[in-house]
Coordinates of C-alpha atoms and ligand atoms in Angstrom, one line a residue:
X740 CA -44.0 78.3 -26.2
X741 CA -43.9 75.3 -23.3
X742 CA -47.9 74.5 -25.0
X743 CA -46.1 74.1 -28.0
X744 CA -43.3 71.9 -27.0
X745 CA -45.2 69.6 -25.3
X746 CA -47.5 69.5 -27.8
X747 CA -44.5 68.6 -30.5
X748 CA -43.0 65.8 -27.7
X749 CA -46.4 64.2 -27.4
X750 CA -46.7 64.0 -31.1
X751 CA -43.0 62.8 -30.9
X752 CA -44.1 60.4 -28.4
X753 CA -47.1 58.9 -30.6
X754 CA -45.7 59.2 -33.9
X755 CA -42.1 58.3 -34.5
X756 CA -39.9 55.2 -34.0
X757 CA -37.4 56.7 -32.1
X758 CA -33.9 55.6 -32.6
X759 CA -33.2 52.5 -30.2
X760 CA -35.7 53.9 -27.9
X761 CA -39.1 53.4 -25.8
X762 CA -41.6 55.9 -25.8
X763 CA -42.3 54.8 -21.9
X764 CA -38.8 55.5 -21.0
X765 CA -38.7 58.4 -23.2
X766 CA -42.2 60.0 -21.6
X767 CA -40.5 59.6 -18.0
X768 CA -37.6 61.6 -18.5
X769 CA -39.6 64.6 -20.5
X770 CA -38.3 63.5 -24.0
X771 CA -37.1 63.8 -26.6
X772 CA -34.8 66.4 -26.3
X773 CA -35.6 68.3 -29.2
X774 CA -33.1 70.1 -31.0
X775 CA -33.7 74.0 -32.1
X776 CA -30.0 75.2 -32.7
X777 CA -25.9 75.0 -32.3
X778 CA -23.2 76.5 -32.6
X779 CA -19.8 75.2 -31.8
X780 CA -19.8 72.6 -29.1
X781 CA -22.9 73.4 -27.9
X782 CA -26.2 72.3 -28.9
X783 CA -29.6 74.3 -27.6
X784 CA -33.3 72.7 -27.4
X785 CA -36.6 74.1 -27.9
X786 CA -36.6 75.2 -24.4
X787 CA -33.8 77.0 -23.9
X788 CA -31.0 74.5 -22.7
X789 CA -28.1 74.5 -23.5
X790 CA -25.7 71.6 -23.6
X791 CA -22.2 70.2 -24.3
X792 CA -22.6 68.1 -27.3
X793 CA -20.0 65.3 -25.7
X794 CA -20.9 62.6 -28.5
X795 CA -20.7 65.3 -31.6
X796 CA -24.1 64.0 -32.4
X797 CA -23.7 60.6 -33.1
X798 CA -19.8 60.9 -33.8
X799 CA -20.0 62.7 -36.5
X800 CA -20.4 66.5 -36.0
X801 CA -16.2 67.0 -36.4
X802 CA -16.6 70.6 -37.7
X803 CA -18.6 71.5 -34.7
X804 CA -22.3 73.1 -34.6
X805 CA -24.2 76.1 -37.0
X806 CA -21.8 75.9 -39.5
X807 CA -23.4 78.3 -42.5
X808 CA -20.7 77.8 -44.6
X809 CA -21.5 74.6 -45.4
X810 CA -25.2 75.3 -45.4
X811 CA -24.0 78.0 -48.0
X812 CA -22.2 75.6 -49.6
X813 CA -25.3 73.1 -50.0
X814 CA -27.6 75.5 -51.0
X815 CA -25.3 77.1 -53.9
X816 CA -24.7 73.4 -54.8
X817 CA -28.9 72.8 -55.3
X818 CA -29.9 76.0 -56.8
X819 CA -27.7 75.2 -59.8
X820 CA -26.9 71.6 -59.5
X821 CA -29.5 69.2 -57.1
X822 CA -29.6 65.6 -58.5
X823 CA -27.7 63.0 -60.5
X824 CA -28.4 60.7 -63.4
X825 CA -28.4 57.5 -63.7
X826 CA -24.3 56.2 -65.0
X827 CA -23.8 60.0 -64.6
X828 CA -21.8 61.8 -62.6
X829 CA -21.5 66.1 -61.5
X830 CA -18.3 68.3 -61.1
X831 CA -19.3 68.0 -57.5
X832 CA -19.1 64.7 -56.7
X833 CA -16.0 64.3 -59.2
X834 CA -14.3 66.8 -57.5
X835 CA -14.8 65.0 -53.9
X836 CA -13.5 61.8 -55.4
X837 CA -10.4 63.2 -56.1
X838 CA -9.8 64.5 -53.0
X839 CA -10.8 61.3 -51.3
X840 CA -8.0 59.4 -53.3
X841 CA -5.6 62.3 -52.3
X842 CA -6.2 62.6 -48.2
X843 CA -6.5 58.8 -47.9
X844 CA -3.5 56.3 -47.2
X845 CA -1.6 53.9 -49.8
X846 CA -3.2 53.7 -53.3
X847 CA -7.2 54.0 -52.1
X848 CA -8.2 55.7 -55.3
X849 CA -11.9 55.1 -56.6
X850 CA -14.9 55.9 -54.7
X851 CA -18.2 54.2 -54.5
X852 CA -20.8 57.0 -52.6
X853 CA -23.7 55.7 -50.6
X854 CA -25.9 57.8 -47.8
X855 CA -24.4 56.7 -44.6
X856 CA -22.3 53.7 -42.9
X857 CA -24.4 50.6 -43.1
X858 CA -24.8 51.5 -46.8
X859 CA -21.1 52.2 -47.1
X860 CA -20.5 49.1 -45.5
X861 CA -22.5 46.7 -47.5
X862 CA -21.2 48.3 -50.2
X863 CA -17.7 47.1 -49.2
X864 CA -18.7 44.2 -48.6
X865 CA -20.4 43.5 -51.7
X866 CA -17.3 45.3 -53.8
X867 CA -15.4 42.5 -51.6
X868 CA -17.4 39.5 -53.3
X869 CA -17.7 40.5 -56.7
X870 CA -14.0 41.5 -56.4
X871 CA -13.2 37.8 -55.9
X872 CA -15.6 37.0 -58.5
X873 CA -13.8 38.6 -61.2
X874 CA -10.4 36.8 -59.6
X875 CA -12.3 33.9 -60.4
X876 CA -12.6 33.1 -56.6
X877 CA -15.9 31.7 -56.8
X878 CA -16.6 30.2 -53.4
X879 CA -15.0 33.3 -51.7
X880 CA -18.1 34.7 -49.3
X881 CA -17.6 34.5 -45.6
X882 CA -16.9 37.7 -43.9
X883 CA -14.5 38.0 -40.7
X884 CA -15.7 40.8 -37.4
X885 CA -14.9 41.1 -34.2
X886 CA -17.1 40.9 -31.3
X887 CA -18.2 44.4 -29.8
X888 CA -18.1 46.3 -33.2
X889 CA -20.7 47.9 -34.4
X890 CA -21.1 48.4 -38.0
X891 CA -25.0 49.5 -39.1
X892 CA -28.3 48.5 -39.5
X893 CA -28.8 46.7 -42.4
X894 CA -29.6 42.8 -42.1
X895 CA -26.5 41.9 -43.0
X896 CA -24.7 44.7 -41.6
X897 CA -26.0 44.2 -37.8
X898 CA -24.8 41.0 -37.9
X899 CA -21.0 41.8 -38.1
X900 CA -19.3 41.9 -34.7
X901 CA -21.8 41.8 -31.8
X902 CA -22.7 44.6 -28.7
X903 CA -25.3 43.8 -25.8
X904 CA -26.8 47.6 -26.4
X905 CA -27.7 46.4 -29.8
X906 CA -29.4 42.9 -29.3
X907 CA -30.5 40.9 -32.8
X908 CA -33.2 38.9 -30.8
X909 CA -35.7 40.0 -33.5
X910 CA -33.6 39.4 -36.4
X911 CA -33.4 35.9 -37.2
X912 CA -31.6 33.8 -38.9
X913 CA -28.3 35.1 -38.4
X914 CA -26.3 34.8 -41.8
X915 CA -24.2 31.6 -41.9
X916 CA -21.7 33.5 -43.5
X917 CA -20.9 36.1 -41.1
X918 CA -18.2 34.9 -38.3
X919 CA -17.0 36.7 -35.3
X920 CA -13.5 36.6 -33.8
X921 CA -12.3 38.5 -30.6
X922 CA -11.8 42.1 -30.5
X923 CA -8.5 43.2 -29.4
X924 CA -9.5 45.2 -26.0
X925 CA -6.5 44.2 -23.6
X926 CA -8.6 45.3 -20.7
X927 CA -11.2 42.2 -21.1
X928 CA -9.1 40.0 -23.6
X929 CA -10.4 37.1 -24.5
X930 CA -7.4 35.0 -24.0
X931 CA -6.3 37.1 -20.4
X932 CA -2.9 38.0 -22.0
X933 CA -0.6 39.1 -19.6
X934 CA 0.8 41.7 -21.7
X935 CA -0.8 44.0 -24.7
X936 CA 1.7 42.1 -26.9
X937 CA 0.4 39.2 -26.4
X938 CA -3.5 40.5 -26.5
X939 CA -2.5 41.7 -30.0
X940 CA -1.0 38.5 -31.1
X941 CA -3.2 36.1 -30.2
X942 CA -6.7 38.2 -31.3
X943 CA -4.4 38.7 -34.1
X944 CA -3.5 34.9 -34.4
X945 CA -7.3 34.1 -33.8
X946 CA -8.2 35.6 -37.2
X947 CA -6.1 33.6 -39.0
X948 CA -7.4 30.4 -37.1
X949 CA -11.0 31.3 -38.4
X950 CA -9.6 31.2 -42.0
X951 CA -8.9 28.1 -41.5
X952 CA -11.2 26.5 -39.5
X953 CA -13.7 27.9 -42.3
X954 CA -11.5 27.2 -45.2
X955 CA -9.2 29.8 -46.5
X956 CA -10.7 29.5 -50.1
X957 CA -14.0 30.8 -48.7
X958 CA -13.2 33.7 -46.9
X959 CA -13.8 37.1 -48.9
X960 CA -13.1 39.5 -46.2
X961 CA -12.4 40.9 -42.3
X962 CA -14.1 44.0 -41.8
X963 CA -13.2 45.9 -38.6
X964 CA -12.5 49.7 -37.3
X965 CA -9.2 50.2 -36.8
X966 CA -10.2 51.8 -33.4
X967 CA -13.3 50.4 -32.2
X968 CA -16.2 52.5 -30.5
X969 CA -18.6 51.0 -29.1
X970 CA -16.4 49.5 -26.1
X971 CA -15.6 53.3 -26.0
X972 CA -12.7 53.6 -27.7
X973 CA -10.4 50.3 -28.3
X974 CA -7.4 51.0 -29.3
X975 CA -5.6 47.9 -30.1
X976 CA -1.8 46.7 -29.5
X977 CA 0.0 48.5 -32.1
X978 CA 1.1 44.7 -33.4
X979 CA -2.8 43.9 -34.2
X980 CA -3.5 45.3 -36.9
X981 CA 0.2 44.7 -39.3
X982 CA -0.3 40.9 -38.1
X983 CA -3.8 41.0 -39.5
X984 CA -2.5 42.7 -42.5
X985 CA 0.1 39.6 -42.9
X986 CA -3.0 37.3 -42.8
X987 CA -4.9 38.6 -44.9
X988 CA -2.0 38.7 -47.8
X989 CA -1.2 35.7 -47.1
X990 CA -4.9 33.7 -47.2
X991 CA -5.9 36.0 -50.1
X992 CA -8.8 37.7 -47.9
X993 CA -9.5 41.2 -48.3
X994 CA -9.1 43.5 -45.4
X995 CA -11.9 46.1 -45.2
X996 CA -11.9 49.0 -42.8
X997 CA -14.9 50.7 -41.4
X998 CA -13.8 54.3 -41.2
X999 CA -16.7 55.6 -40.1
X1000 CA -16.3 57.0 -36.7
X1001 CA -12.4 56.8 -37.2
X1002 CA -12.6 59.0 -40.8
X1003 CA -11.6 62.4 -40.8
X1004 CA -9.5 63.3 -38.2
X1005 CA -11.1 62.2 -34.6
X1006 CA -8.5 60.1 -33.8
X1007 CA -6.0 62.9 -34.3
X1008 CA -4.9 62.0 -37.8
X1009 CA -6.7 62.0 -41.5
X1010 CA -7.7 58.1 -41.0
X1011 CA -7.6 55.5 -38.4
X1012 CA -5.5 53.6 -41.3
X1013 CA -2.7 56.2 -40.7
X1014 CA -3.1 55.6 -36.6
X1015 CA -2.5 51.9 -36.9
X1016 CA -0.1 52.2 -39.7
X1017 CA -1.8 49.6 -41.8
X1018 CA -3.3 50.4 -45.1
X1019 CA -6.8 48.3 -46.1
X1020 CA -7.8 46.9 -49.3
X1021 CA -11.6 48.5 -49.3
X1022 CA -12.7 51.3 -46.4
X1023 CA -15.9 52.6 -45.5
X1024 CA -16.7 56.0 -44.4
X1025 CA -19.7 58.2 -43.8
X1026 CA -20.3 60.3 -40.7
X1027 CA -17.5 63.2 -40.2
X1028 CA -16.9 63.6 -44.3
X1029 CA -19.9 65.7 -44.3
X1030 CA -19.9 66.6 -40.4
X1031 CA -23.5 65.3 -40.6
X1032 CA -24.9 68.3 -42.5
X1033 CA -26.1 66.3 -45.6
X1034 CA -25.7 62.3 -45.2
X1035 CA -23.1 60.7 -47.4
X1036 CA -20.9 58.0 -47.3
X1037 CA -18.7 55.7 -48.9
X1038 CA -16.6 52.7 -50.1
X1039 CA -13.0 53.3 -51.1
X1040 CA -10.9 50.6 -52.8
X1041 CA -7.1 50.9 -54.0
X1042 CA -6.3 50.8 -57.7
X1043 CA -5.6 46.6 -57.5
X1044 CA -9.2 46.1 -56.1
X1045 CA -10.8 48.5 -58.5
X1046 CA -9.0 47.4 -61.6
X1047 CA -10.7 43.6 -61.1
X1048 CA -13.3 45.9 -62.6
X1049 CA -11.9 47.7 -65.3
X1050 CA -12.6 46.5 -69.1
X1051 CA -16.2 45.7 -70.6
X1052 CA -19.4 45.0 -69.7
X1053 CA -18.2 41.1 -67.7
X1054 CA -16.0 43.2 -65.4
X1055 CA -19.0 45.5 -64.6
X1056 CA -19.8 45.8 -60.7
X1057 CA -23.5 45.9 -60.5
X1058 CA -24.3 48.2 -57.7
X1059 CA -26.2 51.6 -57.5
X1060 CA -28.0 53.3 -54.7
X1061 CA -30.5 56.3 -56.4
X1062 CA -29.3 59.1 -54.0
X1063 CA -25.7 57.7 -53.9
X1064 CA -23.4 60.4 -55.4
X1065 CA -25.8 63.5 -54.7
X1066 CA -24.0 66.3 -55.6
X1067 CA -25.5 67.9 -52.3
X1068 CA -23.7 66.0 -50.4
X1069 CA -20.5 66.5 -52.6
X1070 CA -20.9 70.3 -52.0
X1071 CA -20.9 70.0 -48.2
X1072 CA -17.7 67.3 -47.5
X1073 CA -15.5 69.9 -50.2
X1074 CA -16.6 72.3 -47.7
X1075 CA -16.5 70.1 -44.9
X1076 CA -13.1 68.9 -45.7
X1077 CA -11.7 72.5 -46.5
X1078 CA -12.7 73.5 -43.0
X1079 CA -10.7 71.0 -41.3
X1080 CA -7.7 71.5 -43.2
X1081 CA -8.2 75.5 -42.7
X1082 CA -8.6 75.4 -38.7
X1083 CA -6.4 72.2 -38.6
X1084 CA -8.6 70.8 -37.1
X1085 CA -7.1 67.0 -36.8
X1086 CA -4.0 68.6 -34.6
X1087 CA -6.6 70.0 -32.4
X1088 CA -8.1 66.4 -32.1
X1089 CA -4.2 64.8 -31.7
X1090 CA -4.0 67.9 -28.8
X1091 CA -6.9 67.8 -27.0
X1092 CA -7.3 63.9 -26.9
X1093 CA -4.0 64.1 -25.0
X1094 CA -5.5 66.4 -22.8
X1095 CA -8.7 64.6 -22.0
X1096 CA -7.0 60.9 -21.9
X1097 CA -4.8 63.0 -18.7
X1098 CA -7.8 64.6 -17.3
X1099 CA -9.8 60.8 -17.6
X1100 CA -6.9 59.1 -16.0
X1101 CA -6.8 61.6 -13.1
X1102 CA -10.4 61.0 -12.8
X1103 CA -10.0 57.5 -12.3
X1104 CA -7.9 58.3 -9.3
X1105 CA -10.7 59.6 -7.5
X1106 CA -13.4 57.3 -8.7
X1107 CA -13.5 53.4 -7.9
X1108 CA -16.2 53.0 -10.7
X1109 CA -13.7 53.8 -13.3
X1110 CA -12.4 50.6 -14.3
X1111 CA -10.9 51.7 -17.1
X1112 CA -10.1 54.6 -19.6
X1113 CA -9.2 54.1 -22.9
X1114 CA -9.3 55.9 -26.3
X1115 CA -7.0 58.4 -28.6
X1116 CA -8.0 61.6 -29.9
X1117 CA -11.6 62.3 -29.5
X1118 CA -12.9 58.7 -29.4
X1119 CA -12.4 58.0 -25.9
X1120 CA -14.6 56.4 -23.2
X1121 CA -15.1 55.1 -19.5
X1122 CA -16.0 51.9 -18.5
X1123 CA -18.0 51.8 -15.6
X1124 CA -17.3 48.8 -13.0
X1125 CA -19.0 47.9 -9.7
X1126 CA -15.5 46.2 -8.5
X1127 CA -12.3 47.4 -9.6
X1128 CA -10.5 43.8 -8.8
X1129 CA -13.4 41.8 -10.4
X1130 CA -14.3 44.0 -13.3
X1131 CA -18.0 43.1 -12.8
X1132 CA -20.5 45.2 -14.5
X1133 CA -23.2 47.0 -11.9
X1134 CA -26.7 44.7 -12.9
X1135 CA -29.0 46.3 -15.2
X1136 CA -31.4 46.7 -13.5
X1137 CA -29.7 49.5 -10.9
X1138 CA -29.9 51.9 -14.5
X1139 CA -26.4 53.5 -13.6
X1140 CA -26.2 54.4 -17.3
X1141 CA -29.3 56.2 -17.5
X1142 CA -28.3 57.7 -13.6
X1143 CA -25.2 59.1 -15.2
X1144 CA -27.1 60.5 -18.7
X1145 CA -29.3 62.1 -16.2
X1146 CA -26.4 63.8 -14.0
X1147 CA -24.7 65.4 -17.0
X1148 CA -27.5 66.5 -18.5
X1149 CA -28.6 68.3 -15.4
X1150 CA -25.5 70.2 -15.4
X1151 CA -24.9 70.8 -18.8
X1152 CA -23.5 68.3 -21.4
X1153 CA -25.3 65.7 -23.7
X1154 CA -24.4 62.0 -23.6
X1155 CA -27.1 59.4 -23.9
X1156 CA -24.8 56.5 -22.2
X1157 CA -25.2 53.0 -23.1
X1158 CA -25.1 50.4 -20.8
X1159 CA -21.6 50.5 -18.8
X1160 CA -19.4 52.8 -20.9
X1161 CA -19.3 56.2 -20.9
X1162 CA -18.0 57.4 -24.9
X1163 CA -16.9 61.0 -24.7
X1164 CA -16.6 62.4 -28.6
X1165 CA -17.2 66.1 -28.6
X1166 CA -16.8 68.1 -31.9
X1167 CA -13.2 68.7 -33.1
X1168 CA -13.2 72.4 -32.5
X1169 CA -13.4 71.8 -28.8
X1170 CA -10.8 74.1 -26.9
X1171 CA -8.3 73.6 -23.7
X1172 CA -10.9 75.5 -22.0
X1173 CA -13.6 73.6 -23.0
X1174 CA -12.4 70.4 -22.3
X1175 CA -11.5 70.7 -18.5
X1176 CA -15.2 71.9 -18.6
X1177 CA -16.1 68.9 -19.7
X1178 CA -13.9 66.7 -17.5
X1179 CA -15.1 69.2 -14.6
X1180 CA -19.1 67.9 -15.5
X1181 CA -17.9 64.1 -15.7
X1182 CA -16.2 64.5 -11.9
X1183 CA -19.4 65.8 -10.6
X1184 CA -21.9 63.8 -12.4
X1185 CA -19.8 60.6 -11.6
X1186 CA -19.5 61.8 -7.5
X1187 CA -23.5 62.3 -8.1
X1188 CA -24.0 58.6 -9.1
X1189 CA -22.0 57.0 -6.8
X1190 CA -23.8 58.5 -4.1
X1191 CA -26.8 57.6 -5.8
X1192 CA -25.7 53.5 -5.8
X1193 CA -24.7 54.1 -2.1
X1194 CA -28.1 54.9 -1.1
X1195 CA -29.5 52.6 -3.7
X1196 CA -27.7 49.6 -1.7
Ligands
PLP1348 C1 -18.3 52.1 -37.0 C2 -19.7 52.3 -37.5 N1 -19.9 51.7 -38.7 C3 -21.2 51.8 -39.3 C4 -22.2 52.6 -38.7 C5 -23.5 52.7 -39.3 O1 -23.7 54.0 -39.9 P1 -25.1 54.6 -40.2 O2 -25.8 54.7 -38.9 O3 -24.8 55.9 -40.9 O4 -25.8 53.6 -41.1 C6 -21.9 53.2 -37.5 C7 -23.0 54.0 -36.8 O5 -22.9 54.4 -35.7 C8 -20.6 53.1 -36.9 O6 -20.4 53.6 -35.7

């Protein structure tokens, strides 16, 4: 058995592109993990470890681990059912377009599928243009993100917002169109507001000065989460994201949420749209629809973006994908979905993000490298400082990120951490229990590396 695991992580090792990783770094610490099984929170490699799965995956294993209902669900769906046609459509995927415009805020009502978030999001984006096309808004094209969002891996997808842990170096030119305002993260505002008020206002006020420093009558849309992730967990003011809604009605832009951490229930309610109380005009989703047991996403717009399309073949939008709509897929969100209604499973989220944000903030009582804990629901994170007062990262080069992935894993939970934030997502089925588990790992590991640095000094 170990023969045969090495054999599989050296052929890992020479072989595969591994996701935002080098096969040097990855040889050192005995990688990949390799995944065999899972089952609820937990996730099990080929060896016999088991782990807390504290990033459900990549954010998007809501239902939890080894659930064979939806597997059930899948495979009924392909033994009768396994493809689509071209303009054709199956009761599957029908069915899950309903539902979409049924769970989702305002009038969001027609669905676009795609195979993940980058593609849901270009899709958006796209559905944004050709919307201002058929308006007759020729020279509408620029599109509005916010620094420290992450929103795929497309071309024109990674260059919307902006994150050191995922550097475009390689990727040049960057679009002229794309343009990047502040992101509404109070603890490192832009502006050094003295109040979250005034954070929200001015990142808020900041969008509105890009329209029209660019020109309002080229602007097709701002695309943001409404909670944003990849700062662990930004939750803005609760004025940001109405103002930017203002804004948008006002210069005719569309607003565009990427929903696809923020979709289906992590942050303790259906959407992150219902969170910030602010409906878009197009959202993307992927990740939790399905859990992650068949990849789908998706573009929803309401009924006055989609009817820009409705009549003959002018009004057409020309945009297909050959695996979008796969009835597969369709099979596992129904199920998907009727599992997180069934084990209400966004309550849990509302109730156990409570929990965690206390246990998080008593954490930081004990440990100066906390500089700050934010998040809601199950999208919450750490960031790690070297002085409290000055908020100054610890230098690369000291790898406290990889020292603290290395400390949990050695006692138990899963969390590759990037850079100087620690995001904690675990599955949405996570218990009282389980949590203060967790929270016990992050204490310890955390004590671990700051002895580590003190040595290291
Ligand atoms: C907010 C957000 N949008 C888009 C994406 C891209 O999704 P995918 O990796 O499925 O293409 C991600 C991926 O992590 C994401 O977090």
């Amino acid at each position: 058995m170990e023969e045969k695991n090495k054999s599989l992580r050296q052929q890992a090792l020479d072989h595969m592109f591994i996701q935002m990783f080098n096969t040097v770094q990855m040889a050192e610490e005995g990688g990949p993990l390799i995944i065999d099984s899972g089952n609820g929170i937990y996730i099990t490699d080929t060896e016999g470890n088991t782990y807390i799965d504290g990033i459900s995956g990549m954010y998007f294993r809501n239902v939890g681990h080894g659930r064979k209902e939806i597997a059930k669900a899948i495979y009924e769906q392909l033994s009768k059912v396994s493809m689509d046609v071209y303009a054709g459509v199956t009761p599957a995927t029908v069915r899950l377009a309903s539902k979409l415009a049924e769970i989702t805020p305002g009038d969001l009502s027609r669905t676009f599928f795609s195979q993940g978030g980058s593609l849901a999001n270009e899709s958006s984006l796209k559905l944004a243009q050709a919307y201002h096309m058929r308006c007759g808004d020729k020279g509408r094209y620029k599109v509005i993100s916010r620094r420290g969002s992450y929103h795929g891996a497309t071309y024109h997808t990674m260059w919307l917002g902006g994150h050191p842990g995922f550097p475009r170096t390689d990727y040049q030119p960057r679009p002229s169109h794309v343009v990047t305002v502040p992101q509404p993260n109070f603890y490192r505002c832009e502006f050094n507001s003295s109040s979250e008020e005034e954070c929200g206002e001015l990142s808020a006020k900041a969008i509105e000065d890009a329209i029209l420093f660019e020109g309002p009558d080229s602007v097709s849309a701002i695309i943001g989460e409404p909670v944003s992730q990849p700062l662990g967990g930004v939750v803005p003011p609760s004025n940001y994201w109405p103002m930017v809604r203002e804004i948008c009605d006002k210069y005719g832009v569309l607003l565009v949420f990427d929903e696809v951490i923020t979709g289906f229930g992590r942050l303790g309610t259906w959407f992150g749209s219902d969170f910030v109380k602010t409906v878009p005009d197009i959202m993307s989703f992927a990740k939790g629809i399905t859990s992650g047991y068949f990849p789908v996403g998706g573009t929803i717009a309401t009924k006055s973006v989609a009817n820009a399309f409705s009549g003959g073949p002018e009004r057409t939008w020309s945009h297909a994908f050959t695996f979008a709509s796969h009835p597969g897929g369709a099979a596992a969100a129904l199920k998907n979905l009727e599992i997180i209604e069934n084990e209400k499973l966004i309550e849990n989220a509302r109730l156990r993000g409570e929990q965690l944000t206390e246990n998080l903030n008593e954490l930081m009582g004990r440990h100066p490298i906390i500089g700050d804990v934010r998040g809601v629901g199950l999208i919450q994170g750490i960031e790690l400082v070297a002085d409290r007062s000055t908020k100054e990262h610890y230098p690369n080069e000291l790898g406290v990120n990889n020292m603290l992935t290395d400390e949990l894993k050695k006692r138990g939970m899963w969390i590759r951490v990037p850079a100087f934030i620690l995001p904690i997502s675990p599955p949405l089925t996570i218990s009282k229990v389980e949590i203060d588990h967790m929270c016990s790992i992050i204490d310890e590991s955390l004590h671990a590396v700051e002895g580590n640095i003190h040595l290291s000094k």
